[in-house]
mmCIF file with all atom_site columns, C-alpha atoms in Angstrom:
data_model
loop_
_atom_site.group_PDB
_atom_site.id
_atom_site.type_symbol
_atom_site.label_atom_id
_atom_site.label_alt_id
_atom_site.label_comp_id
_atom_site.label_asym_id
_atom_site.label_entity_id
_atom_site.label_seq_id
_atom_site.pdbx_PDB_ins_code
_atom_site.Cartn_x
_atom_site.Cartn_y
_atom_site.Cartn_z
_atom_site.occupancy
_atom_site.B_iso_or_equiv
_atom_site.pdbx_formal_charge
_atom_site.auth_seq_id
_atom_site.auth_comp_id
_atom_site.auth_asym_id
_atom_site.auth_atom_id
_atom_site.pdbx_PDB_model_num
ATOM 1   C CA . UNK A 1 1   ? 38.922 -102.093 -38.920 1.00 86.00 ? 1   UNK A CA 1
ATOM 2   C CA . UNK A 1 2   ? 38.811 -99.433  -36.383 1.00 88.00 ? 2   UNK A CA 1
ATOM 3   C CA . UNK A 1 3   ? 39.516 -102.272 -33.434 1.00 89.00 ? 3   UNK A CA 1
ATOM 4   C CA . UNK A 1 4   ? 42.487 -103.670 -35.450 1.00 90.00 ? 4   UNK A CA 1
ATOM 5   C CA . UNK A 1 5   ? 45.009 -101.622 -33.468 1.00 87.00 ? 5   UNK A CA 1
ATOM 6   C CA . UNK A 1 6   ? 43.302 -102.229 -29.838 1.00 86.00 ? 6   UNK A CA 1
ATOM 7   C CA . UNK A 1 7   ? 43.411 -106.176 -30.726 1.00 89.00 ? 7   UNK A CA 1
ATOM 8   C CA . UNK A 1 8   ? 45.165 -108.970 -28.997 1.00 90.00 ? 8   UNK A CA 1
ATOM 9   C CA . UNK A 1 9   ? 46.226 -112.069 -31.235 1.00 92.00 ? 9   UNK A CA 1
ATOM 10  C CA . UNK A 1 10  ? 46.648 -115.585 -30.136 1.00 92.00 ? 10  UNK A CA 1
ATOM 11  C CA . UNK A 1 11  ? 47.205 -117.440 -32.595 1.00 90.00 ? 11  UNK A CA 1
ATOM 12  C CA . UNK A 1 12  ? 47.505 -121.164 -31.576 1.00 88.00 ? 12  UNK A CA 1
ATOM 13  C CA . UNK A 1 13  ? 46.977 -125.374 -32.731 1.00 81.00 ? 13  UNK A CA 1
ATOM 14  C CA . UNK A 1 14  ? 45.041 -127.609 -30.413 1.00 72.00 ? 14  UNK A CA 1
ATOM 15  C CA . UNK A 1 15  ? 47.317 -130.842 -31.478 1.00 64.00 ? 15  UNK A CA 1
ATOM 16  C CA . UNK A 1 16  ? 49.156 -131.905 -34.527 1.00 58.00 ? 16  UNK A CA 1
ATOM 17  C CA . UNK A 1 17  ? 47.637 -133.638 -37.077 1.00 53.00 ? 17  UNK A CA 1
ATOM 18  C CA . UNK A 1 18  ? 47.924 -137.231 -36.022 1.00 58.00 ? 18  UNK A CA 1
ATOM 19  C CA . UNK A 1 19  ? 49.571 -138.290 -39.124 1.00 56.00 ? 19  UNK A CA 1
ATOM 20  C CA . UNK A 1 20  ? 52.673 -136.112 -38.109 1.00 59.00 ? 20  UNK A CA 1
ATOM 21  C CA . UNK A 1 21  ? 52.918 -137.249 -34.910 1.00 64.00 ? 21  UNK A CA 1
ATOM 22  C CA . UNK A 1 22  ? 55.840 -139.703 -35.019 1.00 70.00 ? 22  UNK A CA 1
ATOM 23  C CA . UNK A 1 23  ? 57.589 -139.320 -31.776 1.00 74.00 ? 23  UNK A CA 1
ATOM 24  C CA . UNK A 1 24  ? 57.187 -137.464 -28.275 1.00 75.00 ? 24  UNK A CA 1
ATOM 25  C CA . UNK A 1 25  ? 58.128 -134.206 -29.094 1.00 73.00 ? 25  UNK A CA 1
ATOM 26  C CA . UNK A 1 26  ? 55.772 -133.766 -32.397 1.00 70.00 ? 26  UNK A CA 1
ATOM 27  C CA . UNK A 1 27  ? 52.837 -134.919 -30.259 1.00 73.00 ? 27  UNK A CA 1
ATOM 28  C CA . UNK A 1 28  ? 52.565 -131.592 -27.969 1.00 74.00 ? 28  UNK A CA 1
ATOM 29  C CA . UNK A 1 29  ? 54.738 -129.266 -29.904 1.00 74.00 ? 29  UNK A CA 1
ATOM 30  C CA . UNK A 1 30  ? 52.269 -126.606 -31.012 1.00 78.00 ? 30  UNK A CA 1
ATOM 31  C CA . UNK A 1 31  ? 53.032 -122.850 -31.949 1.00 82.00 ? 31  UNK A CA 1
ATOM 32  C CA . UNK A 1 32  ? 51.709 -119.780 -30.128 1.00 87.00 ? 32  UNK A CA 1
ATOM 33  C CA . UNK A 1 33  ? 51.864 -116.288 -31.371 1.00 89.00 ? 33  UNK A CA 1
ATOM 34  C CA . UNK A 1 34  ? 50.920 -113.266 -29.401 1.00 91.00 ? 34  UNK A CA 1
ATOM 35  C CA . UNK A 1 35  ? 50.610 -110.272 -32.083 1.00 90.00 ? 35  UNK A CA 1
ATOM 36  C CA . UNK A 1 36  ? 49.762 -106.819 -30.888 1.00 88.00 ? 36  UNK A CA 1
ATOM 37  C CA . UNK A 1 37  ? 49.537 -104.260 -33.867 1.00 87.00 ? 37  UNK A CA 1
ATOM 38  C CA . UNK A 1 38  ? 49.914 -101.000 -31.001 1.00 82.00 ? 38  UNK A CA 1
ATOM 39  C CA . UNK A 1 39  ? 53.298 -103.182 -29.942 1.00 79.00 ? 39  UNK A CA 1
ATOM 40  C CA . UNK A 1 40  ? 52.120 -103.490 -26.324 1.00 83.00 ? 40  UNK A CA 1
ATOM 41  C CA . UNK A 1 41  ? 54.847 -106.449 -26.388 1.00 83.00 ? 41  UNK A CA 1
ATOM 42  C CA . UNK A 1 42  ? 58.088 -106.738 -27.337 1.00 82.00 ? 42  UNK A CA 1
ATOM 43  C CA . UNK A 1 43  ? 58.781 -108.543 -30.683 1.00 86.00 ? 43  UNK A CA 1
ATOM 44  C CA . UNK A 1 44  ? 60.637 -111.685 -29.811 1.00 86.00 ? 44  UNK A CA 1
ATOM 45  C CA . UNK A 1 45  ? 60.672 -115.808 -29.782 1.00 86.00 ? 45  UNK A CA 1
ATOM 46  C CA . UNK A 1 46  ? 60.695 -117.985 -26.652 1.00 83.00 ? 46  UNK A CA 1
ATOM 47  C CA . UNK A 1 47  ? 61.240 -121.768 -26.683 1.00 81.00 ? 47  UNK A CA 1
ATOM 48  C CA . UNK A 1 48  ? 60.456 -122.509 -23.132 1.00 83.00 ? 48  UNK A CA 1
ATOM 49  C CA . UNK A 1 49  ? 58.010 -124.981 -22.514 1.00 85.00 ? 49  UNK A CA 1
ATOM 50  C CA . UNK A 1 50  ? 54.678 -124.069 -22.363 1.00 87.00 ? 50  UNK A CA 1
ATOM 51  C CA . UNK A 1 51  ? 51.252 -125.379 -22.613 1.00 87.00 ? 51  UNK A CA 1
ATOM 52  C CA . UNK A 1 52  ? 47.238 -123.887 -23.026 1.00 87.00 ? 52  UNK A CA 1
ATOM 53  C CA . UNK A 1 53  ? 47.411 -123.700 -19.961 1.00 87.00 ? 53  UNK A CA 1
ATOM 54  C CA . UNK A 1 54  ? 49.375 -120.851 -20.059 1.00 89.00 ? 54  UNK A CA 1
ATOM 55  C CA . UNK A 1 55  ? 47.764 -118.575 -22.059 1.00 90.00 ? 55  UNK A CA 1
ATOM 56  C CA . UNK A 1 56  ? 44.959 -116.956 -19.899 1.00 91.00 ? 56  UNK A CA 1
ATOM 57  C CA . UNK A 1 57  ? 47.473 -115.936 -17.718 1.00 90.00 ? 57  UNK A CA 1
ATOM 58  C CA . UNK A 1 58  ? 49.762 -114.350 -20.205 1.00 90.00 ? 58  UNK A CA 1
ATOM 59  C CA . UNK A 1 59  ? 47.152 -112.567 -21.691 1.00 91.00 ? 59  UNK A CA 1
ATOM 60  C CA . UNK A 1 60  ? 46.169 -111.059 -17.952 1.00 91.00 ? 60  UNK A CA 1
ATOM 61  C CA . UNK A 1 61  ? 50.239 -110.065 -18.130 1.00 90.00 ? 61  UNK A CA 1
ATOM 62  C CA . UNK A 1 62  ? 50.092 -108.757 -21.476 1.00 90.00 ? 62  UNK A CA 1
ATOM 63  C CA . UNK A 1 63  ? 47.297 -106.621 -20.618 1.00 89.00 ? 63  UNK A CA 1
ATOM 64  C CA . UNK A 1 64  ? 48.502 -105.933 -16.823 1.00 89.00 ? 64  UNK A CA 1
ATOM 65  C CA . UNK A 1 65  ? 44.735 -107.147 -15.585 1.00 89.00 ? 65  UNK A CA 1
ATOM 66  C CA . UNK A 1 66  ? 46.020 -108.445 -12.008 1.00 85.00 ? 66  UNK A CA 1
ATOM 67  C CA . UNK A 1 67  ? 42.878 -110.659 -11.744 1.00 81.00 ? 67  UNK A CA 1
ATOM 68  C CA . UNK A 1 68  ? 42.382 -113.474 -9.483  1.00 78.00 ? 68  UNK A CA 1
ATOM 69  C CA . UNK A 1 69  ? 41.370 -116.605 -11.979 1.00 76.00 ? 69  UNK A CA 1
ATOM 70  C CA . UNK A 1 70  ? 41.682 -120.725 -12.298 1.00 74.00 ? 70  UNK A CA 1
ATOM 71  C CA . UNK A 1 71  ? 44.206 -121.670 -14.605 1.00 78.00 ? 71  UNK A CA 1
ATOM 72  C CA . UNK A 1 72  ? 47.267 -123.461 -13.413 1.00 81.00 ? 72  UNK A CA 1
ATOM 73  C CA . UNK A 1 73  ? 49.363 -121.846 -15.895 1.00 84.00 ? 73  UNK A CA 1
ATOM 74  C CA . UNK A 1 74  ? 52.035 -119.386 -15.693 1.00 86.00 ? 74  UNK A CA 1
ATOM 75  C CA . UNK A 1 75  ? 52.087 -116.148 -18.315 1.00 89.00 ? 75  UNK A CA 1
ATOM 76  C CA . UNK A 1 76  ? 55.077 -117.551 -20.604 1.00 88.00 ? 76  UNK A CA 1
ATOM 77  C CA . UNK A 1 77  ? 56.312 -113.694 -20.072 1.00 86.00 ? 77  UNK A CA 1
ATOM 78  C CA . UNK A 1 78  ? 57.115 -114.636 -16.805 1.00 84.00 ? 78  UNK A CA 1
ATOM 79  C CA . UNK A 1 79  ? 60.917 -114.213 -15.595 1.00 80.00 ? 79  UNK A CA 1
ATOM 80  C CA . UNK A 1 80  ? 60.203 -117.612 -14.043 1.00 72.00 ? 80  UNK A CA 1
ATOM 81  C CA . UNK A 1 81  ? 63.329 -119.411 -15.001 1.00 69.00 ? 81  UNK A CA 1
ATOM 82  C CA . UNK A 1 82  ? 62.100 -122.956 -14.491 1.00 81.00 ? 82  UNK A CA 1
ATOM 83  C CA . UNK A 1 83  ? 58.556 -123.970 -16.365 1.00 87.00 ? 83  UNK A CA 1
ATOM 84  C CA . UNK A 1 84  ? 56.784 -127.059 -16.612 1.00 90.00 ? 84  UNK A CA 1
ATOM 85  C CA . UNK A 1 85  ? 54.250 -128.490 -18.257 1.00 90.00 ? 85  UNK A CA 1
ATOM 86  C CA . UNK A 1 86  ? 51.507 -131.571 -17.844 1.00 91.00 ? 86  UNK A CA 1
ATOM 87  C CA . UNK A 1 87  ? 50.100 -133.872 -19.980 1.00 88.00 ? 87  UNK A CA 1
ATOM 88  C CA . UNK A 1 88  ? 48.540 -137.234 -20.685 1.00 89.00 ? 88  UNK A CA 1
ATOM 89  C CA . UNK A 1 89  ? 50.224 -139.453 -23.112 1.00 86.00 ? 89  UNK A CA 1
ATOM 90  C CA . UNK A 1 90  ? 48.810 -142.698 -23.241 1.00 86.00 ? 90  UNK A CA 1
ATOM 91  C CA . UNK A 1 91  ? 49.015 -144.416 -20.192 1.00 93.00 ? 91  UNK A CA 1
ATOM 92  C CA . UNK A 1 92  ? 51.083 -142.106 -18.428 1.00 94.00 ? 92  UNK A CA 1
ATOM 93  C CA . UNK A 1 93  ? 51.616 -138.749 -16.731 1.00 96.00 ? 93  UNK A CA 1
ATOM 94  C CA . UNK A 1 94  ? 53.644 -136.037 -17.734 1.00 95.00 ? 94  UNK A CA 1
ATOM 95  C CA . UNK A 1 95  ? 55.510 -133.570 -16.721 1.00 96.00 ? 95  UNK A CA 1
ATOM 96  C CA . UNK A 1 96  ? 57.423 -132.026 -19.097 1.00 94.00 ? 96  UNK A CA 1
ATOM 97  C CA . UNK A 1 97  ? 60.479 -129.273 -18.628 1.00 92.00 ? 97  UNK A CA 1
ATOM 98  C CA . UNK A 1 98  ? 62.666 -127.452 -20.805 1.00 89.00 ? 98  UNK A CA 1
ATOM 99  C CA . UNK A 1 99  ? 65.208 -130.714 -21.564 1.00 92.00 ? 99  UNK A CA 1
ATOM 100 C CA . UNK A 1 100 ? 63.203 -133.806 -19.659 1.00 96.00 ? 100 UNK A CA 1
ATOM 101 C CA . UNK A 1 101 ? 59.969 -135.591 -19.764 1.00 96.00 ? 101 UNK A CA 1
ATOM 102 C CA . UNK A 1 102 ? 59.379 -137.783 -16.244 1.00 98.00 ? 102 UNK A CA 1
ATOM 103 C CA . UNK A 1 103 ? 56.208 -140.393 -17.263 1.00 97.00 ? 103 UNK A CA 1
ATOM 104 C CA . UNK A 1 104 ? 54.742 -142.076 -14.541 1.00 98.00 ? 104 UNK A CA 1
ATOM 105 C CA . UNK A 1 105 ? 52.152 -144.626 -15.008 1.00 97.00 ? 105 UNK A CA 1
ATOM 106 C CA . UNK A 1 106 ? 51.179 -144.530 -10.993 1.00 96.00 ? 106 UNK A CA 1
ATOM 107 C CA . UNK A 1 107 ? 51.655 -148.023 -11.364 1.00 96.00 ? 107 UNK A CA 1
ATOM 108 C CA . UNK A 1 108 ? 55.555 -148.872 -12.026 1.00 97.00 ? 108 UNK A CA 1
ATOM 109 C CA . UNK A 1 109 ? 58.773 -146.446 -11.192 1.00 97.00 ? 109 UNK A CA 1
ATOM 110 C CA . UNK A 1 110 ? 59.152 -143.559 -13.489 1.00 98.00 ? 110 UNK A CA 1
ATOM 111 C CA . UNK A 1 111 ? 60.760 -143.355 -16.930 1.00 98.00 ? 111 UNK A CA 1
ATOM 112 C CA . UNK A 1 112 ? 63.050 -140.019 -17.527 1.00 98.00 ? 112 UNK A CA 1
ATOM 113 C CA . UNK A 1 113 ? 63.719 -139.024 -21.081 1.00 97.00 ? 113 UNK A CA 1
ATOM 114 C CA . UNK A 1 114 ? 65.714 -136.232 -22.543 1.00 96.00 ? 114 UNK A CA 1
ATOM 115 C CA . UNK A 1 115 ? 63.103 -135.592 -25.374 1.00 92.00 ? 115 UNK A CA 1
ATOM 116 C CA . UNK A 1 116 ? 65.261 -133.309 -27.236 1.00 89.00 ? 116 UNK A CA 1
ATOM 117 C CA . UNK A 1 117 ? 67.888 -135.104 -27.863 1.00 93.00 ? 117 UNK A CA 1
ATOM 118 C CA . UNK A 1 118 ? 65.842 -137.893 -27.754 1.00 93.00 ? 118 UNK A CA 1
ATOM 119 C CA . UNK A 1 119 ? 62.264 -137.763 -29.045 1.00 89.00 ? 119 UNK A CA 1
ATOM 120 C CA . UNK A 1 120 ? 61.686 -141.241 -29.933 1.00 89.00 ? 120 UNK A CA 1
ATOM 121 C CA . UNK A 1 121 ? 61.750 -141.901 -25.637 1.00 93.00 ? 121 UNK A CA 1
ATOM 122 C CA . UNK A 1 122 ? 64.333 -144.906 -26.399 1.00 95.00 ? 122 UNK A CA 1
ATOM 123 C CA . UNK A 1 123 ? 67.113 -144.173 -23.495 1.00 97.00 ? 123 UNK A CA 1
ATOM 124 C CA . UNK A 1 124 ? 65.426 -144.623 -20.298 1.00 98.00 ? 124 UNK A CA 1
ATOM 125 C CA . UNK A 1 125 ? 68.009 -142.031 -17.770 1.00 98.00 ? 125 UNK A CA 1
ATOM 126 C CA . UNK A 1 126 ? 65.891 -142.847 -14.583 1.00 98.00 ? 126 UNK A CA 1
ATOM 127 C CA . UNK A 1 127 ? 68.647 -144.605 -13.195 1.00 98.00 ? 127 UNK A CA 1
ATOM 128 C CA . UNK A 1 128 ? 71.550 -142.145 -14.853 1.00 98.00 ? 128 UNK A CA 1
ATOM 129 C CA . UNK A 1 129 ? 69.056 -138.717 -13.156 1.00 98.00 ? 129 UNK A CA 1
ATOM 130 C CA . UNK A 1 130 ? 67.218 -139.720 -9.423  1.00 98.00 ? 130 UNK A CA 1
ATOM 131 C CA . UNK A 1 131 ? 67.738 -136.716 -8.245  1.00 98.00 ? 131 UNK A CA 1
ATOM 132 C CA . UNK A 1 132 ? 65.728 -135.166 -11.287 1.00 97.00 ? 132 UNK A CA 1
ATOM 133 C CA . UNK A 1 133 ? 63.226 -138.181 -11.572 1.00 98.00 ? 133 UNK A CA 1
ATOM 134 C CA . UNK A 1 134 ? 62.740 -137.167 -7.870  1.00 98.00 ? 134 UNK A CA 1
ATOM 135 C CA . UNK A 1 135 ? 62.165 -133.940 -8.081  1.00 97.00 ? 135 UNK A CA 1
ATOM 136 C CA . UNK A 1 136 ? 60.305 -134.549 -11.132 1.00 97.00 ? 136 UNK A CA 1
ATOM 137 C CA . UNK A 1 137 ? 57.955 -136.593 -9.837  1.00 98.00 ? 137 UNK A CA 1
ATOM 138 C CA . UNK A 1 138 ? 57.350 -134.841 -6.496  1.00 97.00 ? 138 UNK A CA 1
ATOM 139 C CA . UNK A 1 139 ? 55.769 -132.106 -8.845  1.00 95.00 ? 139 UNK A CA 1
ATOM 140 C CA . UNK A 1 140 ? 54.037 -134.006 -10.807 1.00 96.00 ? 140 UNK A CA 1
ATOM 141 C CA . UNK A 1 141 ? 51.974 -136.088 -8.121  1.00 96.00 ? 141 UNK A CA 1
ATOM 142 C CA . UNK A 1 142 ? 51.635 -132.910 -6.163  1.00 94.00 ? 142 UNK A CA 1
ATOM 143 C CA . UNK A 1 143 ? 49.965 -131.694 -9.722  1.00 91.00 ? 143 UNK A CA 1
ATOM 144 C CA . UNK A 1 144 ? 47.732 -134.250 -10.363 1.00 93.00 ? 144 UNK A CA 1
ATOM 145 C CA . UNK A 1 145 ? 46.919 -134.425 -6.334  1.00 92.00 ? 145 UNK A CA 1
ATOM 146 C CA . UNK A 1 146 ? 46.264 -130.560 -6.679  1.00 88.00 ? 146 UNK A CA 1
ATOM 147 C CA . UNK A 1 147 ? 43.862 -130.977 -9.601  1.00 86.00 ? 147 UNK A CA 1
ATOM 148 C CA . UNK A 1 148 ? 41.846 -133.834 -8.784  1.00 88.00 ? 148 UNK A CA 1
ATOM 149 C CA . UNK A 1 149 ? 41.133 -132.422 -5.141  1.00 87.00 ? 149 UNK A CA 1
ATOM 150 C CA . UNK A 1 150 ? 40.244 -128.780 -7.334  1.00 82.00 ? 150 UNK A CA 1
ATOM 151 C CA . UNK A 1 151 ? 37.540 -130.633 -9.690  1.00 80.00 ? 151 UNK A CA 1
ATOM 152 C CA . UNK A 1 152 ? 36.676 -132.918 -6.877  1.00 84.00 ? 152 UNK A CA 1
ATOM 153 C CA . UNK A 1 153 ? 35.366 -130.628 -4.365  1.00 81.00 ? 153 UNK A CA 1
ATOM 154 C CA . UNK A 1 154 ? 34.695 -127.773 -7.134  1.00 76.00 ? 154 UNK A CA 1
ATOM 155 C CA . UNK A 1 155 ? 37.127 -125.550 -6.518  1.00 71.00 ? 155 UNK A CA 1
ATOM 156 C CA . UNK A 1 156 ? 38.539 -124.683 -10.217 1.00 65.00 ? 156 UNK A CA 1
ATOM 157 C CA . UNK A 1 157 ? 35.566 -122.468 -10.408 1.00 58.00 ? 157 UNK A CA 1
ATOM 158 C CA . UNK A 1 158 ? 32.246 -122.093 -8.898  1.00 52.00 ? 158 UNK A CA 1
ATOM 159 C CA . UNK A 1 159 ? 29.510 -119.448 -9.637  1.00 53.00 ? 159 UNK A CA 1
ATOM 160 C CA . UNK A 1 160 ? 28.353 -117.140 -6.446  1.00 49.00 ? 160 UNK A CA 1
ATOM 161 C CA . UNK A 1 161 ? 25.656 -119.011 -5.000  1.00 40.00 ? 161 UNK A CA 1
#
């Protein structure tokens, strides 16, 4: 087709099938690829962490839009070295970076796992990390704090009135 060459691909999964899910890491671990035929992008693989959330604002980088918009994510081309990501998984908050996951139930101290080595979640390292579980958590309260007060008061997005 004509547009073929002028096209940007995402190509991405929502979640796992639940039958494959059988430990942290193959809950959330979904691919993206980002194909441009005119090569607008360097060919190339990156394993940093990275959620949806991310993509709107790659796509703005990929296509050098400098536009003002309401996701929380960061474009995954970004030289940003350190990346995070947050999720819901079961009762607890997540925040997930490149070697930890800090869940926090608001209700009991956090749990720190290194889900790579890991994935089952069986060695608690709270105790062994507080610095991380720490700083871990700071962001992650500050998140959820950040995005409840955002849908709250209707400030994710709101139509010109």
């Amino acid at each position: 087709e004509p547009w073929f060459g002028n096209t940007l691909f995402i190509i991405t999964a929502d979640h796992t099938l639940y039958n494959s899910r059988d430990n942290f890491y193959s809950s959330f671990h979904s691919p993206l690829l980002i194909y441009t035929p005119s090569g607008i992008i360097n060919q190339g693989k990156n394993t940093a962490i990275a959620s949806h959330a991310d993509i709107l604002p790659t796509i703005l980088d990929i296509l050098q839009i400098p536009a003002v918009h309401s996701s929380m994510g960061i474009s995954v081309l970004s030289p940003k070295s350190q990346r995070y990501c947050f999720e819901k998984y079961g009762n607890d908050y997540c925040i997930i970076d490149n070697q930890y996951v800090l869940l926090n139930d608001l209700e009991h101290q956090p749990k720190l796992y290194n889900y790579r080595a890991d994935p089952s979640l069986k060695d608690n390292l709270a105790e062994k990390y507080p610095d991380i579980v720490s700083d871990m958590n700071i962001k992650l309260l500050s998140y959820i704090e950040a995005t409840t007060n955002a849908i709250a008061k209707d400030k994710i997005y709101a139509e010109e009135r």
